[in-house]
Short mmCIF file of C-alpha atoms in Angstrom, two decimals:
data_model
loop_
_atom_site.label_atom_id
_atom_site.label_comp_id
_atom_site.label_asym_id
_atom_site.label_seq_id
_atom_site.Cartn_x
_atom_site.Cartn_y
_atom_site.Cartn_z
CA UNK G 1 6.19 -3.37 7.18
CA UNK G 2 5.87 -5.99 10.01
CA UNK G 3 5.18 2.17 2.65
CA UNK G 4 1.69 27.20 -8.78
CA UNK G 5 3.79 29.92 -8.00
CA UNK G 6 2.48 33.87 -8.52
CA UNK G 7 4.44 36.79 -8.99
CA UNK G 8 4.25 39.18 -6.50
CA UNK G 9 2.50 42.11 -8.56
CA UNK G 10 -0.31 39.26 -9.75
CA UNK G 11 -0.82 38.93 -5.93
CA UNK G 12 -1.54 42.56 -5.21
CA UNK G 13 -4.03 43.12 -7.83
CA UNK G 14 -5.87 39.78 -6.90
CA UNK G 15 -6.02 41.75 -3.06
CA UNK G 16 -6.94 44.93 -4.52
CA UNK G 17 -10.20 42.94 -6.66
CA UNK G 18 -10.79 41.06 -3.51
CA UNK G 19 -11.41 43.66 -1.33
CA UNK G 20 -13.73 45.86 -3.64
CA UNK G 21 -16.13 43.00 -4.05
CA UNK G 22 -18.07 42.13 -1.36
CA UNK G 23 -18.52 38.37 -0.45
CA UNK G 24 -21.27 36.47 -1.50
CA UNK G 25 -22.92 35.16 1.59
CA UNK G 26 -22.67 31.30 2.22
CA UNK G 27 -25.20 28.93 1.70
CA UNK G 28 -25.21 26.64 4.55
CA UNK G 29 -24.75 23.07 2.88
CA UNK G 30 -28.00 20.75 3.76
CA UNK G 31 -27.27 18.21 5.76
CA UNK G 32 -26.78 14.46 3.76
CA UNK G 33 -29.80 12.31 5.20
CA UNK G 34 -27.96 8.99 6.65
CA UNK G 35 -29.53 5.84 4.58
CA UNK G 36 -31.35 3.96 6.64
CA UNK G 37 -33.30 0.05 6.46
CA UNK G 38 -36.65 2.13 5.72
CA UNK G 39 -35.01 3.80 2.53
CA UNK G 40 -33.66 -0.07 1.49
CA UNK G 41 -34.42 -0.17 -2.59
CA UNK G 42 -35.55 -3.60 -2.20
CA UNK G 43 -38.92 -5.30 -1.36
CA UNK G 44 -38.05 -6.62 1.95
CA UNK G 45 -35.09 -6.93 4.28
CA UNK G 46 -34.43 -10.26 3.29
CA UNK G 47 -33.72 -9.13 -0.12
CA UNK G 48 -31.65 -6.25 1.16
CA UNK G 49 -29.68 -9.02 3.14
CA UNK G 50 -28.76 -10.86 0.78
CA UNK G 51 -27.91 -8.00 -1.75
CA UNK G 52 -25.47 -6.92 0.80
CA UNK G 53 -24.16 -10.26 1.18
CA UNK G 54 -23.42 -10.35 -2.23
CA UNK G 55 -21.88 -6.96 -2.08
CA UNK G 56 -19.75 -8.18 0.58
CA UNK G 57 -18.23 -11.83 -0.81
CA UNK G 58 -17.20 -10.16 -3.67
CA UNK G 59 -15.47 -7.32 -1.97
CA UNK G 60 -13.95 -10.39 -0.17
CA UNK G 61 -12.97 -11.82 -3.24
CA UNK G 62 -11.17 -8.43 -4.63
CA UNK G 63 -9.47 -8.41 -1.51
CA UNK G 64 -8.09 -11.99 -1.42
CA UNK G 65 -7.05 -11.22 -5.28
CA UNK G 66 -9.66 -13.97 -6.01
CA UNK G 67 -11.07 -11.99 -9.33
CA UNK G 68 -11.77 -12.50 -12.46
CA UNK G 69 -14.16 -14.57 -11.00
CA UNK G 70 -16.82 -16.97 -13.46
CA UNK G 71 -20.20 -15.26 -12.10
CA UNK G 72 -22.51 -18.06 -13.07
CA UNK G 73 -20.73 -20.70 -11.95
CA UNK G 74 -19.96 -18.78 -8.76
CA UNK G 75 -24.07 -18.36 -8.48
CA UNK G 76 -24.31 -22.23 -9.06
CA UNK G 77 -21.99 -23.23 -6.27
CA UNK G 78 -23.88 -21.08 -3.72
CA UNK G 79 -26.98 -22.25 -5.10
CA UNK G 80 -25.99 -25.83 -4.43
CA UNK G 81 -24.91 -25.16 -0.78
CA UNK G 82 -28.29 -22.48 -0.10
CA UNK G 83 -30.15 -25.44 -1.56
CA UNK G 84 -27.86 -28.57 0.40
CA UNK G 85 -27.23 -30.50 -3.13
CA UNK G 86 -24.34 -32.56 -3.57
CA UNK G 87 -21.58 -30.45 -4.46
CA UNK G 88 -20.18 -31.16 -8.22
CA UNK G 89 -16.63 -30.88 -6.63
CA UNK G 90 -15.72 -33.15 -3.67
CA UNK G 91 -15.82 -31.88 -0.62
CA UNK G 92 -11.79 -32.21 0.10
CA UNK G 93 -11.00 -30.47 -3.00
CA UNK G 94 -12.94 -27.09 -2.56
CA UNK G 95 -10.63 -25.46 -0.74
CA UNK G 96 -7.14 -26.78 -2.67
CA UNK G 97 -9.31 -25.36 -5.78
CA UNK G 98 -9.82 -22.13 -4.52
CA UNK G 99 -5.95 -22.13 -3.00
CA UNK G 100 -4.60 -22.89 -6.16
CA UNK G 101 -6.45 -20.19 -8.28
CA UNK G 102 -5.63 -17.70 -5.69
CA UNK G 103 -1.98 -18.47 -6.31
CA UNK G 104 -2.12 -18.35 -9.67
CA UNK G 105 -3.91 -14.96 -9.73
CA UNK G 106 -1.55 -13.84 -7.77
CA UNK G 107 1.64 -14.90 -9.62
CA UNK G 108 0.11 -13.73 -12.94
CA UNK G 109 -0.18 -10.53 -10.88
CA UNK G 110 3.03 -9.56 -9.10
CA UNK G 111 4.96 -11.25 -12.75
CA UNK G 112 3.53 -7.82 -14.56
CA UNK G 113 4.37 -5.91 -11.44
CA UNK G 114 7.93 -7.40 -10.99
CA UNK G 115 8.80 -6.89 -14.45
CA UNK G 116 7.19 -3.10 -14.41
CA UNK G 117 9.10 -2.80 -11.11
CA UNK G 118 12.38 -3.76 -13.02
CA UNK G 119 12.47 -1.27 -15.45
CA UNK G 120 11.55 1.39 -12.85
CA UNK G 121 15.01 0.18 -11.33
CA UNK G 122 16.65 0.54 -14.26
CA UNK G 123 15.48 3.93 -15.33
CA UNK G 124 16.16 5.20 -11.58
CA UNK G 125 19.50 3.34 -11.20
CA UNK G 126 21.00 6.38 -13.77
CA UNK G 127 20.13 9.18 -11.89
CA UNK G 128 22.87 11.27 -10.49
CA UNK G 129 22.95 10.26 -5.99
CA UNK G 130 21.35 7.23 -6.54
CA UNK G 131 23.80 4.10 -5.19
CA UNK G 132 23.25 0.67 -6.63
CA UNK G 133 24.30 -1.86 -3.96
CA UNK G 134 25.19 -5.57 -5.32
CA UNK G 135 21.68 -7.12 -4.00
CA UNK G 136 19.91 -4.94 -6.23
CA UNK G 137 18.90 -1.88 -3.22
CA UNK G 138 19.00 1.52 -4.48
CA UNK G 139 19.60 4.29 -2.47
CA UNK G 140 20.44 8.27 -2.08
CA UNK G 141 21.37 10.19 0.45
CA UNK G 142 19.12 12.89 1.75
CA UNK G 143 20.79 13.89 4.99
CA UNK G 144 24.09 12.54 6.14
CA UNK G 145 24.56 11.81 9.63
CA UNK G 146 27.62 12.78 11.72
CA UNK G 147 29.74 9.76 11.80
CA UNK G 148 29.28 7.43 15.00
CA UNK G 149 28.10 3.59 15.63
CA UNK G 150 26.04 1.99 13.33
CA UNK G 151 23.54 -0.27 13.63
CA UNK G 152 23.71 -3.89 13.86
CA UNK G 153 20.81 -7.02 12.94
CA UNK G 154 20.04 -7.26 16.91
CA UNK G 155 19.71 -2.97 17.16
CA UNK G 156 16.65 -1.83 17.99
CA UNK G 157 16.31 1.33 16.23
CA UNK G 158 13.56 4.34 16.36
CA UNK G 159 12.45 5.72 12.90
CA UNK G 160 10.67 8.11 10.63
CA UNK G 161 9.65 6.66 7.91
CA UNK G 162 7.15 7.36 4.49
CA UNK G 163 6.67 4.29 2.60
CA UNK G 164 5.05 4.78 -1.29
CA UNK G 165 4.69 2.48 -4.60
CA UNK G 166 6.44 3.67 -7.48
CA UNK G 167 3.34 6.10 -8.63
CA UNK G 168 3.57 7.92 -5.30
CA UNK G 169 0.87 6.36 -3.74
CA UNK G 170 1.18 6.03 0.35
CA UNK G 171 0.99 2.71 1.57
CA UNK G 172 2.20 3.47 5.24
CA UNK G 173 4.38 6.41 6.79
CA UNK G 174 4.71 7.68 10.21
CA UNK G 175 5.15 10.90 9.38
CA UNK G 176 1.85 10.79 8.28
CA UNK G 177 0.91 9.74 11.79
CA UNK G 178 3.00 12.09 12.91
CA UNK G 179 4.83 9.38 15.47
CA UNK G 180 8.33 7.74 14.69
CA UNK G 181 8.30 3.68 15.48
CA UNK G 182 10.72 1.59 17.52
CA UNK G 183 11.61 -1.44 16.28
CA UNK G 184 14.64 -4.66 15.97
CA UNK G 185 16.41 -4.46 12.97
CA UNK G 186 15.88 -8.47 12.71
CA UNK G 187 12.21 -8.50 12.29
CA UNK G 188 12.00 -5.62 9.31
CA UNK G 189 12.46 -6.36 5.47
CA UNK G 190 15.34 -7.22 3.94
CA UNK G 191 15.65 -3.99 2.40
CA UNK G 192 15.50 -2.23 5.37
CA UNK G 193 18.02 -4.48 7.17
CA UNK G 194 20.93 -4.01 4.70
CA UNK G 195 20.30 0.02 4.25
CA UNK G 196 20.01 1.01 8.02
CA UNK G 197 23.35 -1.27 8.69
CA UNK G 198 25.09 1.30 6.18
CA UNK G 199 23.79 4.75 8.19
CA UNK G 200 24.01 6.55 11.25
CA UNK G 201 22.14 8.41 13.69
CA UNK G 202 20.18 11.42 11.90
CA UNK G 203 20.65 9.99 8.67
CA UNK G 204 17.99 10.27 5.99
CA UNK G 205 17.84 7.95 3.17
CA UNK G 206 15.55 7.54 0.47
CA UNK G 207 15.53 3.64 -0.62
CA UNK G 208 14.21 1.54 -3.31
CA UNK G 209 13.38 -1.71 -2.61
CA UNK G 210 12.72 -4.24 -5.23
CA UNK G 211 10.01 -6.62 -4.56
CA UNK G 212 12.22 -10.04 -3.36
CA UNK G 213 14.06 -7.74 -0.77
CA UNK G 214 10.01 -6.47 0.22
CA UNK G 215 7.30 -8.33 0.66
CA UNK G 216 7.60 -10.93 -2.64
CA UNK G 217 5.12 -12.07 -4.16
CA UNK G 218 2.69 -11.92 -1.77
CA UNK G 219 0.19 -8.72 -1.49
CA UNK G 220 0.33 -7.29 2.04
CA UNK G 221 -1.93 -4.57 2.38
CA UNK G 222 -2.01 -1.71 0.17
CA UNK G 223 1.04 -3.07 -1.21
CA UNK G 224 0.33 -5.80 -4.02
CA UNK G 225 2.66 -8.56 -5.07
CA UNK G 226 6.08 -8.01 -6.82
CA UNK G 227 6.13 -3.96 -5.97
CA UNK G 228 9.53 -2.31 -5.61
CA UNK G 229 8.69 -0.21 -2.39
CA UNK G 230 10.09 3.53 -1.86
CA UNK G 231 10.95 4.59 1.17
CA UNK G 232 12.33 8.23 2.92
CA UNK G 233 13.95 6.80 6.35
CA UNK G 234 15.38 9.19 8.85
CA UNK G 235 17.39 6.93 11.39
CA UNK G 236 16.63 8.79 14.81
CA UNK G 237 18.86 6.94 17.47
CA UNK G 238 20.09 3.00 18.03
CA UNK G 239 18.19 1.96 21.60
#
């Protein structure tokens, strides 16, 4: 954004067992001892330091979607700058080199995620309440509104909203937070701007978004490149 059932019977006797046996006393848990720069592993700080450098470029790296990444090489270019030796790539062209990899990562990366994201279209596009609109948005209705205005590009609307991939995984939701947001139409996804036209006040939709009516190619959080996004929006008034 700018996302065992028991019988009743089998209940009773588990009650019944439960109260003849007499709880085991609880073992209060030992406290975890916070790590601390006397505990380090290494010789000296310095060595800690720069482990945790290390640690923390290539967490950079993962984040950026700069990986697989050649290790040796990677060790030679830092060894050159540490050590102030003339770099074996000009100057200019370091970062265009590390621009261009990133974007090829990255298209290699949301290209398997597009074309899972297709067939997860497909597949959901035949199941009874789900509405294929002509751009591609899917959508079913969990709660219809009663009929009134709906809103327009320049509304600004307030929401509830719970935002997952296509394995169920969260990547944002306000119900979560337990707070609905307020927001213009305008500056949301495309996805959401063509669906929330279409409803009205107390609606709740679920939507699926494929990726070039989301976010793209382009990672953006928790969300990486090419993802149809799922969404559960309940439209709560126009402002």
């Amino acid at each position: 954004m700018k996302k065992i059932v028991f019988t009743i019977s089998s209940l009773i006797v588990a009650a019944t067992i439960y109260a003849q046996v007499k709880p085991a006393a609880k073992v209060a848990a030992k406290p975890t001892a916070k790590p601390s720069l006397a505990t380090m592993p290494f010789k000296n700080l310095a060595d800690s330091a720069s482990y945790a450098l290390g640690m923390r470029i290539a967490q950079s790296f993962k984040s950026q979607g700069l990986d697989p990444i050649n290790l040796s090489i990677l060790q030679k270019g830092m060894a050159d700058a540490l050590q102030s030796k003339k770099p074996v790539i000009a100057e200019e062209l370091l970062d265009r080199c590390i621009g261009t990899y990133q974007m090829e990562v990255q298209s290699a990366k949301s290209a398997t995620a597009k074309k899972a994201g297709q067939q997860y279209l497909d597949a959901n596009a035949k199941r009874t309440g789900v509405i294929t609109l002509p751009s591609g948005l899917q959508y079913e209705v969990l709660k219809a509104g009663a009929e009134g205005p709906r809103p327009t590009l320049s509304s600004r609307l307030r929401c509830h909203y719970h935002g997952t991939l296509t394995n169920g995984e969260v990547f944002d939701s306000s119900v979560d937070r337990g707070a609905p947001i307020s927001f213009a139409l305008n500056e949301m996804i495309q996805g959401w701007q063509e669906a929330l036209q279409l409803m009205t006040v107390g609606s709740k939709w679920k939507l699926y978004v494929p990726s070039d009516m989301g976010y793209g190619d382009r990672s953006n959080g928790k969300i990486p490149g090419g993802s149809v996004l799922v969404f559960e929006v309940e439209l709560l008034g126009i402002e």
